[in-house]
Structure formats: structure tokens, C-alpha cells
Coordinates of C-alpha atoms and ligand atoms in Angstrom, one line a residue:
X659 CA 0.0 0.0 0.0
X660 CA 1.4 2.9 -1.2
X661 CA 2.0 5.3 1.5
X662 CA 1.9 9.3 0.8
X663 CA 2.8 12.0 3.2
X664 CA 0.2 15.2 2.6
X665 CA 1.3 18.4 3.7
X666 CA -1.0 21.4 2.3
X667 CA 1.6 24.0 4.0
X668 CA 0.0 27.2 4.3
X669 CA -3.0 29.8 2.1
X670 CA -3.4 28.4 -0.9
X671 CA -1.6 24.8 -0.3
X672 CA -4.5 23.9 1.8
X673 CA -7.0 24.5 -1.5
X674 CA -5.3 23.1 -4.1
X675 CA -3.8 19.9 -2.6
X676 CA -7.1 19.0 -1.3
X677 CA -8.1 19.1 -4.6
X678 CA -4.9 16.8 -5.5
X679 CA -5.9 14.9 -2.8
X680 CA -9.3 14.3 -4.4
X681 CA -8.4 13.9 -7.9
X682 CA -5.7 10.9 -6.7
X683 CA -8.2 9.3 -4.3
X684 CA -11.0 9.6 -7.4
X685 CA -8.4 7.2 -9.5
X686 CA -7.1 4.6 -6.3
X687 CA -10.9 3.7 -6.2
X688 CA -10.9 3.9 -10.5
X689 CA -8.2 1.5 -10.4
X690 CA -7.7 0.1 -7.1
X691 CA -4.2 1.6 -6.9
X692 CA -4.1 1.0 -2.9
X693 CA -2.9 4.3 -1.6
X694 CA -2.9 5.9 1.7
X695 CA -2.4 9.4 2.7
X696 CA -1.1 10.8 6.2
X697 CA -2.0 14.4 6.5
X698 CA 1.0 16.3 8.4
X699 CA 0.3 19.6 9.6
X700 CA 3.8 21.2 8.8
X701 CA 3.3 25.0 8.5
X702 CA 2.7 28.1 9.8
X703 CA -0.2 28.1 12.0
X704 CA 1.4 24.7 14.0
X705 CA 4.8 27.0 13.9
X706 CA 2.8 30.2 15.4
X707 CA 0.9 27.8 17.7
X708 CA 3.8 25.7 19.2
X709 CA 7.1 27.2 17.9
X710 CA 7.8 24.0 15.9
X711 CA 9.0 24.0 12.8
X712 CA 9.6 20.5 12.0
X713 CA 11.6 18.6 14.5
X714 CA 14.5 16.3 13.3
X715 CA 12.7 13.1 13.4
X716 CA 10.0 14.6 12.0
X717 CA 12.3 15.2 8.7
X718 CA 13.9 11.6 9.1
X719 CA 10.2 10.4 9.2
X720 CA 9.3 11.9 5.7
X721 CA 12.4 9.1 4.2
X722 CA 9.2 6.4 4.7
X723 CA 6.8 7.4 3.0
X724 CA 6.7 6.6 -0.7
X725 CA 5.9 10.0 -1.8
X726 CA 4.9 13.2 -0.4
X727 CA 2.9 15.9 -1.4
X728 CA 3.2 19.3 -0.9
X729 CA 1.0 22.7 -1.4
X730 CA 3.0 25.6 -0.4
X731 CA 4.6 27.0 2.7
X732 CA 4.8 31.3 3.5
X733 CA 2.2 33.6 5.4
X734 CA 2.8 37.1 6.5
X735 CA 2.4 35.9 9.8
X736 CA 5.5 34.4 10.1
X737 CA 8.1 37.4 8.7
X738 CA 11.3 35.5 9.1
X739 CA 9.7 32.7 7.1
X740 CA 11.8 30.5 9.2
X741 CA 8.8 27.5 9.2
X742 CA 9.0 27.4 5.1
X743 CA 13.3 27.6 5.1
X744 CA 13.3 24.7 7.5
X745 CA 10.3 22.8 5.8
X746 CA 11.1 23.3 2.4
X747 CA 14.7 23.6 2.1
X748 CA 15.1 21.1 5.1
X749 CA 13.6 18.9 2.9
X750 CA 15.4 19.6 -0.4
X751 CA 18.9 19.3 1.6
X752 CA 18.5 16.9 4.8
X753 CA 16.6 14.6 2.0
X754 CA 19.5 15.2 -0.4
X755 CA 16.5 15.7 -3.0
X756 CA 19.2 16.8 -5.5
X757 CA 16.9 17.0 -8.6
X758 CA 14.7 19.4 -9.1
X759 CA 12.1 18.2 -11.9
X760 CA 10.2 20.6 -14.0
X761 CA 8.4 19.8 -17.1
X762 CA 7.5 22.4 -19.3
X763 CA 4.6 21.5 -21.4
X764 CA 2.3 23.7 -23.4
X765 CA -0.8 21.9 -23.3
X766 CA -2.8 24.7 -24.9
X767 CA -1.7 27.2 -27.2
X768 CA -3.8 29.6 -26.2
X769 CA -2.7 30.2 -22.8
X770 CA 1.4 30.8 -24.2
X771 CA 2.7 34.4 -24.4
X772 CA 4.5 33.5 -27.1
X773 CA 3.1 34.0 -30.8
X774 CA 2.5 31.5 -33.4
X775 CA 3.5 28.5 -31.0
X776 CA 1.7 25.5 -30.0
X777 CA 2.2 22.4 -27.7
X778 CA 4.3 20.7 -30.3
X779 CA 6.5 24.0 -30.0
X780 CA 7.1 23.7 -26.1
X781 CA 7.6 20.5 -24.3
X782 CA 10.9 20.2 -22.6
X783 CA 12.1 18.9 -19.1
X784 CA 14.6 20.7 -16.7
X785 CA 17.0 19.5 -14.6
X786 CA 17.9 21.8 -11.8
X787 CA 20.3 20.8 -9.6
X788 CA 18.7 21.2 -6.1
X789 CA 21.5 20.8 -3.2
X790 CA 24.2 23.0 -4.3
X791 CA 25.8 25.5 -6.7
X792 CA 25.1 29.2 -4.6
X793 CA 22.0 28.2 -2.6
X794 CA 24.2 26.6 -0.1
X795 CA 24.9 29.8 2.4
X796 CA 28.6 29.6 2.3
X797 CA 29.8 33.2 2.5
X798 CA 30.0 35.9 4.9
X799 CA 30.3 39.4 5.5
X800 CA 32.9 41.7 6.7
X801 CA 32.7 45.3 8.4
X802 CA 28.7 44.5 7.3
X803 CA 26.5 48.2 7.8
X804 CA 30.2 50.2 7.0
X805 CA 31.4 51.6 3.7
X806 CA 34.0 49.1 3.5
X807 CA 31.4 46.1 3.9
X808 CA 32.4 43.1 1.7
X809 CA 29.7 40.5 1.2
X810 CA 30.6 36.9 -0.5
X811 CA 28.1 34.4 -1.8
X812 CA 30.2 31.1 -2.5
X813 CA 29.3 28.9 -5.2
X814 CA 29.6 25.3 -4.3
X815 CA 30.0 22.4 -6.7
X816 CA 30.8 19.2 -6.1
X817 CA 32.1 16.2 -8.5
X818 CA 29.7 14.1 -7.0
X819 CA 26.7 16.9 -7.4
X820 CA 27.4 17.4 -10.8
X821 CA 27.4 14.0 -12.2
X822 CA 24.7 13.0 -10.3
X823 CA 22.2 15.6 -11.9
X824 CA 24.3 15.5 -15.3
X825 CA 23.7 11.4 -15.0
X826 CA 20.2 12.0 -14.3
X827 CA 19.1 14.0 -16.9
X828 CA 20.8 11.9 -19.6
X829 CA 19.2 8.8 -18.4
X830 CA 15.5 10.3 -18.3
X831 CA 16.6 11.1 -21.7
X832 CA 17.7 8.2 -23.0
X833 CA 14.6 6.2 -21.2
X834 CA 12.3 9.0 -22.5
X835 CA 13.5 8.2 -26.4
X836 CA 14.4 12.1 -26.3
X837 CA 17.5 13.0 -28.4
X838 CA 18.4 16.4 -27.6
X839 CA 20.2 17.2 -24.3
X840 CA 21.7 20.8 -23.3
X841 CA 23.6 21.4 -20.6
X842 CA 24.0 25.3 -19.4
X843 CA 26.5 27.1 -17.4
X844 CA 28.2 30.4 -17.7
X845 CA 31.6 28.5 -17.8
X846 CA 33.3 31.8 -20.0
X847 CA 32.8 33.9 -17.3
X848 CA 32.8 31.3 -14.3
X849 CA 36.3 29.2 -14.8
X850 CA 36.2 26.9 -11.9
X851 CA 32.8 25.6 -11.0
X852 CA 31.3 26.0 -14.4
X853 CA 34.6 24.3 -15.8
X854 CA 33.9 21.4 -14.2
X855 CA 30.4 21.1 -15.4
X856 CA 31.9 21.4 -18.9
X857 CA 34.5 18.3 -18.1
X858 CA 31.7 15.9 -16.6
X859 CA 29.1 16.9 -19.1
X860 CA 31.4 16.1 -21.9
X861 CA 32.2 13.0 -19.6
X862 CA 29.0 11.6 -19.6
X863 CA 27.9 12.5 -23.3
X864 CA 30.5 10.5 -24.1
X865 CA 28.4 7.5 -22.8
X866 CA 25.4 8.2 -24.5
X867 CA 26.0 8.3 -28.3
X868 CA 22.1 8.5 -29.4
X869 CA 21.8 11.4 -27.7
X870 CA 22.7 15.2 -29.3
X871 CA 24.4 16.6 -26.5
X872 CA 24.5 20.5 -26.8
X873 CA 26.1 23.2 -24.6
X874 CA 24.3 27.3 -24.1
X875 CA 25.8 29.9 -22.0
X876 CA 22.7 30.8 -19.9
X877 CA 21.9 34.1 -21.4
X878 CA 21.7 32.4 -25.0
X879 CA 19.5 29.6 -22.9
X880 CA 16.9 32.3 -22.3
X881 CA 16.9 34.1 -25.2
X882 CA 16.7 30.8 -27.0
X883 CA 13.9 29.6 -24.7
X884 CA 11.8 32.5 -25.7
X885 CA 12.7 32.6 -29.7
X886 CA 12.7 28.6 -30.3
X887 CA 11.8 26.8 -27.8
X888 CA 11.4 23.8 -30.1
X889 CA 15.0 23.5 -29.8
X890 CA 15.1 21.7 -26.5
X891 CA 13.9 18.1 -25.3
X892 CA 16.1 18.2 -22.2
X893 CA 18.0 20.8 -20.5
X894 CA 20.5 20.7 -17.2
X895 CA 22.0 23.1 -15.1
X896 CA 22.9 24.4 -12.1
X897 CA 20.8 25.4 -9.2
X898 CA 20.2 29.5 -9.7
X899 CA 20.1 29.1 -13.5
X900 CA 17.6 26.6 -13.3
X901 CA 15.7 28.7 -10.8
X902 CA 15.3 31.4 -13.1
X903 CA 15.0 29.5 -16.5
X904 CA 12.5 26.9 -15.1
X905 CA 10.4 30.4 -14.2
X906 CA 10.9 31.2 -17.5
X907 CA 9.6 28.0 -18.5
X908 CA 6.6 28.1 -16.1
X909 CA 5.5 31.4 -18.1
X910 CA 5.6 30.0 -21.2
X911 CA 3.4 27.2 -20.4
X912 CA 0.9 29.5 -19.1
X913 CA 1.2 30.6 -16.0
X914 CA 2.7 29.7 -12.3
X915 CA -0.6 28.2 -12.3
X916 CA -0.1 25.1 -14.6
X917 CA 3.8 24.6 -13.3
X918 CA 4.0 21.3 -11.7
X919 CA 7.5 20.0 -9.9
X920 CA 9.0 17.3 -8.0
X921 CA 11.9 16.9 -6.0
X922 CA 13.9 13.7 -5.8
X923 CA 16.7 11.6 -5.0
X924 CA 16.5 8.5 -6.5
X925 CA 18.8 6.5 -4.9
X926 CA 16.9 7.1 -1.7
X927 CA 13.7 6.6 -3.7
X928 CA 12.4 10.1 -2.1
X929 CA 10.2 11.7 -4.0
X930 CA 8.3 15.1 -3.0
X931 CA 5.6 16.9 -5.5
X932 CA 4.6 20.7 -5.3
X933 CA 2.9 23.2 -7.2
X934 CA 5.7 25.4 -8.2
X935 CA 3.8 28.3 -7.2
X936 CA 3.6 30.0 -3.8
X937 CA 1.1 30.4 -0.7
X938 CA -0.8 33.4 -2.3
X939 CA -2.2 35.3 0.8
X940 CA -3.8 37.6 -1.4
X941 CA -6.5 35.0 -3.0
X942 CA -6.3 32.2 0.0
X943 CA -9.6 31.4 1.0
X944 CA -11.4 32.8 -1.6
X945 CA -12.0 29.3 -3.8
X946 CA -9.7 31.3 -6.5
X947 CA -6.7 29.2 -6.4
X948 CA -5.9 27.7 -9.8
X949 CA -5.6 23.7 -8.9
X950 CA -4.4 22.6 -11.8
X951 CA -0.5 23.0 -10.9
X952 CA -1.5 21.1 -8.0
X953 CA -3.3 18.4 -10.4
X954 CA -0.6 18.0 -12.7
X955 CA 2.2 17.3 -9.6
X956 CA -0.3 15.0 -8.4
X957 CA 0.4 13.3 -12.3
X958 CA 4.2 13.3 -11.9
X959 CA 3.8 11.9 -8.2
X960 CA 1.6 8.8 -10.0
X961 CA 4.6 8.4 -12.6
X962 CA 6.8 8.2 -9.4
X963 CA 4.4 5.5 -7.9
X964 CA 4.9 3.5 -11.1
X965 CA 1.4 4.7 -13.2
X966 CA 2.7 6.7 -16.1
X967 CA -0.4 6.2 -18.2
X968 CA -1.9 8.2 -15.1
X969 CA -0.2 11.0 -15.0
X970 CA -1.1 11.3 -19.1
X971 CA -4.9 10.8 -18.0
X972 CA -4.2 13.9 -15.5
X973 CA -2.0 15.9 -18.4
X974 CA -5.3 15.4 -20.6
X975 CA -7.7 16.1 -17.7
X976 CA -6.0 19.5 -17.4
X977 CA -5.9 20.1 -21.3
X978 CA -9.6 19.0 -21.2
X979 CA -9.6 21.9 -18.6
X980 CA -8.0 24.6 -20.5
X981 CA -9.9 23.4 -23.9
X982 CA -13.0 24.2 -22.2
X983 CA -12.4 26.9 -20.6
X984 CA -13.0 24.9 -16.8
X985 CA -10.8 27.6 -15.4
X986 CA -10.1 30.0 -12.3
X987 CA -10.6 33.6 -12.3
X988 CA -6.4 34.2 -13.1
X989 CA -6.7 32.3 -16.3
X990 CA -9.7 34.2 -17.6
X991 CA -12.2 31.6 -15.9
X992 CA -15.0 31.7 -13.9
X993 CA -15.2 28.4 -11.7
X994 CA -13.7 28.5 -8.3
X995 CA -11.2 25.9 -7.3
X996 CA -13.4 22.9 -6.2
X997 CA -15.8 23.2 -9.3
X998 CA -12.6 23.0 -11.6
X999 CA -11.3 19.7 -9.3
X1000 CA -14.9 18.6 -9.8
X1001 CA -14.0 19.1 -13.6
X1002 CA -10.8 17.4 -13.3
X1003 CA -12.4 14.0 -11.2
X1004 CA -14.6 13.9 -14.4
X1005 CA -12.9 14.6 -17.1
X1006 CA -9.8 11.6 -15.6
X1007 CA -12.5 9.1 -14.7
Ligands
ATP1741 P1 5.4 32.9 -1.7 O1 6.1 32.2 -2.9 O2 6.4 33.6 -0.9 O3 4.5 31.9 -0.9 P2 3.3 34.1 -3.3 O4 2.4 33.0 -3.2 O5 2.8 35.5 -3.2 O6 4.5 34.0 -2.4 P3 3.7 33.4 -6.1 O7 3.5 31.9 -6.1 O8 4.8 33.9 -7.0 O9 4.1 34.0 -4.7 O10 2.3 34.1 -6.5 C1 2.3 35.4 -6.9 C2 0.8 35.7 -7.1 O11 0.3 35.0 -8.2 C3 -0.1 35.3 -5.9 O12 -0.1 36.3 -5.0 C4 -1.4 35.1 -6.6 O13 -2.1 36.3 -6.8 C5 -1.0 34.5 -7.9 N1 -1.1 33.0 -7.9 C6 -0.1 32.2 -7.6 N2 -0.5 30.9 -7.6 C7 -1.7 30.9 -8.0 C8 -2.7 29.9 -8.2 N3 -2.5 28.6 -8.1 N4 -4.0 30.3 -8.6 C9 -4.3 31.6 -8.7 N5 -3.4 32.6 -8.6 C10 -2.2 32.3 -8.2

């Protein structure tokens, strides 16, 4: 029995994951897939109510479940956001959940800022690299609040880091029957770290002979991104490139709206499965959230469980969605977030 951690987080989460929640338990009973979901109350009103964050076992515990899903974590009641740093990025690097996943699929041209292209134009994976490259905190500051302050954000890579993601992304590639890989960096202005993203990448290309292995410099990346995004099948990088390009990417498909992610490790079989979008305090508990990112993590979480056909009933729930304009107020829609789940159980069952 498949076991899933639910953690709705905080605004917003809470709406759209119950929806998840629903649209996942609507196809266990459609096809007896057996699954069980904990719900963990991880987030801010547990923090503001017992100064807990997430104890240490707590985190350890998260390593048995078979997958977890996540809403989102932030409210403006906790400033510091100290609950979501040690939640979310507690996960990400106590879990070692070293990819970061994002699949950036147009599933309806109309809902793409770009002109003249369709979902045959846009459909590309990232591979960020999760546990490293500048998000790691090494640095300091010196005379900090004088005019001589010096501040220094250290970029870490590791051997072991950068194959592992590099590795990853070629074998989803290879098992994928996709041809094209590229691998960005800004190696001709970053000479060590990026230099040894060039040796390994070349490394492991070497390996995989089907596969077009292709280098950008970032800035080309997201100039290319927005001019042919045809071009790319596959793309890997580090972890603040891929932060911005896969926010890039989550435009182009329409919205932060209908940007799904996960986060895994493999190796450890951990897999966790957000919305890429945040809490929203503006719209939360208003029935305005836009499920669909939350319905379309709940698809990549079913591929993780072993049901790829699944997650494509899901992908063509949501284009079913879009098609018919089933949609929230941000996407031009009138239905409020439960009436587009209800949409969503009907159009997958
Ligand atoms: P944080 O990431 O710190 O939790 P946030 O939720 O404000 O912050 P974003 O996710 O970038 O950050 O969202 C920005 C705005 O986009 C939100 O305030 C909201 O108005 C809108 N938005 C985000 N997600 C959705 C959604 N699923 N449905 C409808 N609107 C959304």
C-alpha cells in the first residue's frame, strides 16, 4: 500500500492539494491503486501555535513514505519565514533531494505568451540541480552596515553533485526516447565551477551516443527559450540558472498556475511533489486558487508511484480543462477551485 505524506503547507496549499488529494483518491478507487495518505500539519499556524518548525525526526520520518505531497509554505504571519526555510529547504537538503524536476509543457496554445506557437512547439524537461551551486549559504560578511562592507556568496559544486544531476538527466533522456540534451552554465565567465560542469558533461555524453548533447551559456539559454523553444527536449544546469529558466519555463506554459515539480533523490527513492507556485495570501480562502499545478504534480507523483499512463490521464484532464475553458478567475475563468477539481475527477475518470 502505497503510503503518501500530505502536507497542504499554508494559504493556498491547503486548496489546491485538497483538490490533489481528491483527484488521486477519485483514480485509487478507479483503479484500485491501494494508496494511503497521512495528513501532516507542517506550516505556519502549528509554527505560530507551538514554535515548531519540524523537529529532526520529523524530517527523518518523511524518508518512509513513498511519496509526499506538498502545497506551499509562506504567510505574512511568520516574517522571518523561518517555518518554510526549515520545511522546504530542510527537505530539499536533509533529504538530499538533488533534482529538481520541471516539465514544461504547453498543453494549450492559447494560454502561451508567445506567438505563433503550440504544444508541439514547447515541451521540454529541466534538470535543476537542487542541493548545491550558490543556494548553499557559504559566504559571509565583513565590516557588514560600513562603507568598507564586503559580502561573498560562494558557489559550491561538487564532482559528486554534478554528475549526479548531469547522469540523471541523460538517463531520463535516454529512457524518454528524447534526443536532444543541453547542458548550461556560464563556464566563460565562471572558470572553476562551471569548468567542471563542462569536463563531466562532456564525460558523460560520451556515454550516450544517441543522444545530441549541446552546450548554451545561460543568457543564450533564455533568449533561445523564448525565440525557439522547439529547440530543446532536455536541459540541465545548475541550481540558480535553473531557478530562473525553469520560471521562465513556467511562463511560457501559461502561468505559475499550470507549473508542476518534484523533487527527488533516487537512490533514496524520495520523491516530494509541489505546485511550483507560492502560498498566495492575497487569494487564500477565496476558492480562487488555480488547482491545476497542484493536479498535474499530483500526475508526476503517480509516474513516481509506477502509473505513467496516469499521470497522461491527468495531463489530458487539465488540457480538457484549458480546452473548455474549466478555469479560475487568473486564467480568464470563472469556476472557483473545487468546481474545476470537480471538472478534473470527471474529465480523468
Ligand atoms: P510565496 O512564494 O512567498 O509563498 P506568493 O504566493 O505570493 O509567495 P507566487 O506563487 O509567485 O508567490 O504568486 C504570486 C501571485 O500569483 C499570488 O499572490 C497570486 O495572486 C497569484 N497566484 C499564484 N499561484 C496561484 C494559483 N495557483 N492560482 C491563482 N493565482 C495564483
Amino acid at each position: 500500500m502505497p503510503r503518501i505524506a500530505v502536507i497542504e503547507g499554508d494559504g493556498i496549499g491547503h486548496e489546491v492539494i485538497a483538490e490533489g488529494v481528491r483527484l488521486l483518491q477519485a483514480l485509487d478507487s478507479a483503479h484500485g491503486l491501494d494508496l494511503s495518505f497521512e495528513h501532516l500539519d507542517y506550516g505556519a499556524q502549528r509554527y505560530l501555535d507551538t514554535g515548531v518548525t519540524i523537529t529532526p525526526e520529523e524530517m527523518q520520518g518523511l524518508r518512509d513514505y513513498d511519496a509526499i505531497f506538498l502545497g506551499a509554505l509562506g504567510d505574512p504571519r511568520v516574517k522571518s519565514n523561518v517555518h518554510a526555510k526549515d520545511i522546504l529547504l530542510g527537505m530539499r537538503f536533509q533529504l538530499d533531494l538533488y533534482i529538481n524536476l520541471r516539465p514544461c509543457k504547453l498543453l494549450d496554445a492559447r494560454y502561451c505568451p508567445l506567438k505563433d506557437k503550440g504544444p508541439d512547439d514547447l515541451s521540454f524537461t529541466v534538470f535543476r540541480e537542487n542541493t548545491e551551486g550558490l543556494y548553499t549559504g557559504i559566504g559571509g560578511q565583513f565590516k557588514r552596515g560600513t562603507a568598507d562592507e564586503v559580502a561573498i556568496e560562494a558557489e559550491m559544486n561538487t564532482r559528486k553533485g554534478v554528475e549526479r544531476i548531469i547522469r540523471a538527466a541523460f538517463a531520463y533522456a535516454d529512457t524518454h526516447g528524447l534526443k536532444r540534451l543541453c547542458m548550461s552554465d556560464k563556464s566563460n565567465a565562471m572558470r572553476h565551477g562551471h569548468d567542471l560542469w563542462q569536463r563531466v558533461f562532456r564525460e558523460v555524453a560520451a556515454e550516450y551516443s544517441e543522444i545530441e548533447a549541446s552546450h548554451l551559456y545561460v543568457d543564450v539559454l533564455t533568449m533561445e527559450m523564448v525565440r525557439a523553444p522547439e529547440r530543446f527536449d532536455v536541459l540541465v544546469t545548475n541550481n540558480l540558472f535553473g531557478d530562473i529558466v525553469t520560471d521562465l519555463g513556467a511562463q511560457l506554459q501559461g502561468g505559475i498556475g499550470l507549473a508542476a515539480s518534484g523533487n527527488l533523490n533516487p537512490e533514496a527513492r524520495i520523491g516530494m511533489f509541489e505546485p511550483v507556485h507560492g502560498s498566495a495570501p492575497d487569494i487564500a480562502g477565496q476558492g480562487k486558487a488555480n488547482p491545476l499545478a497542484a493536479a498535474l504534480s499530483a500526475g508526476m507523483l503517480l509516474n513516481w508511484l509506477g502509473h505513467p499512463e496516469l499521470e497522461k490521464r491527468i495531463e489530458q484532464a487539465v488540457s480538457h480543462c484549458l480546452a473548455n475553458e474549466l478555469i479560475t478567475p487568473e486564467l480568464g475563468g470563472s469556476l472557483s477551485t473545487s468546481q474545476v477539481g470537480d471538472a478534473l475527477i470527471a474529465a480523468a475518470s
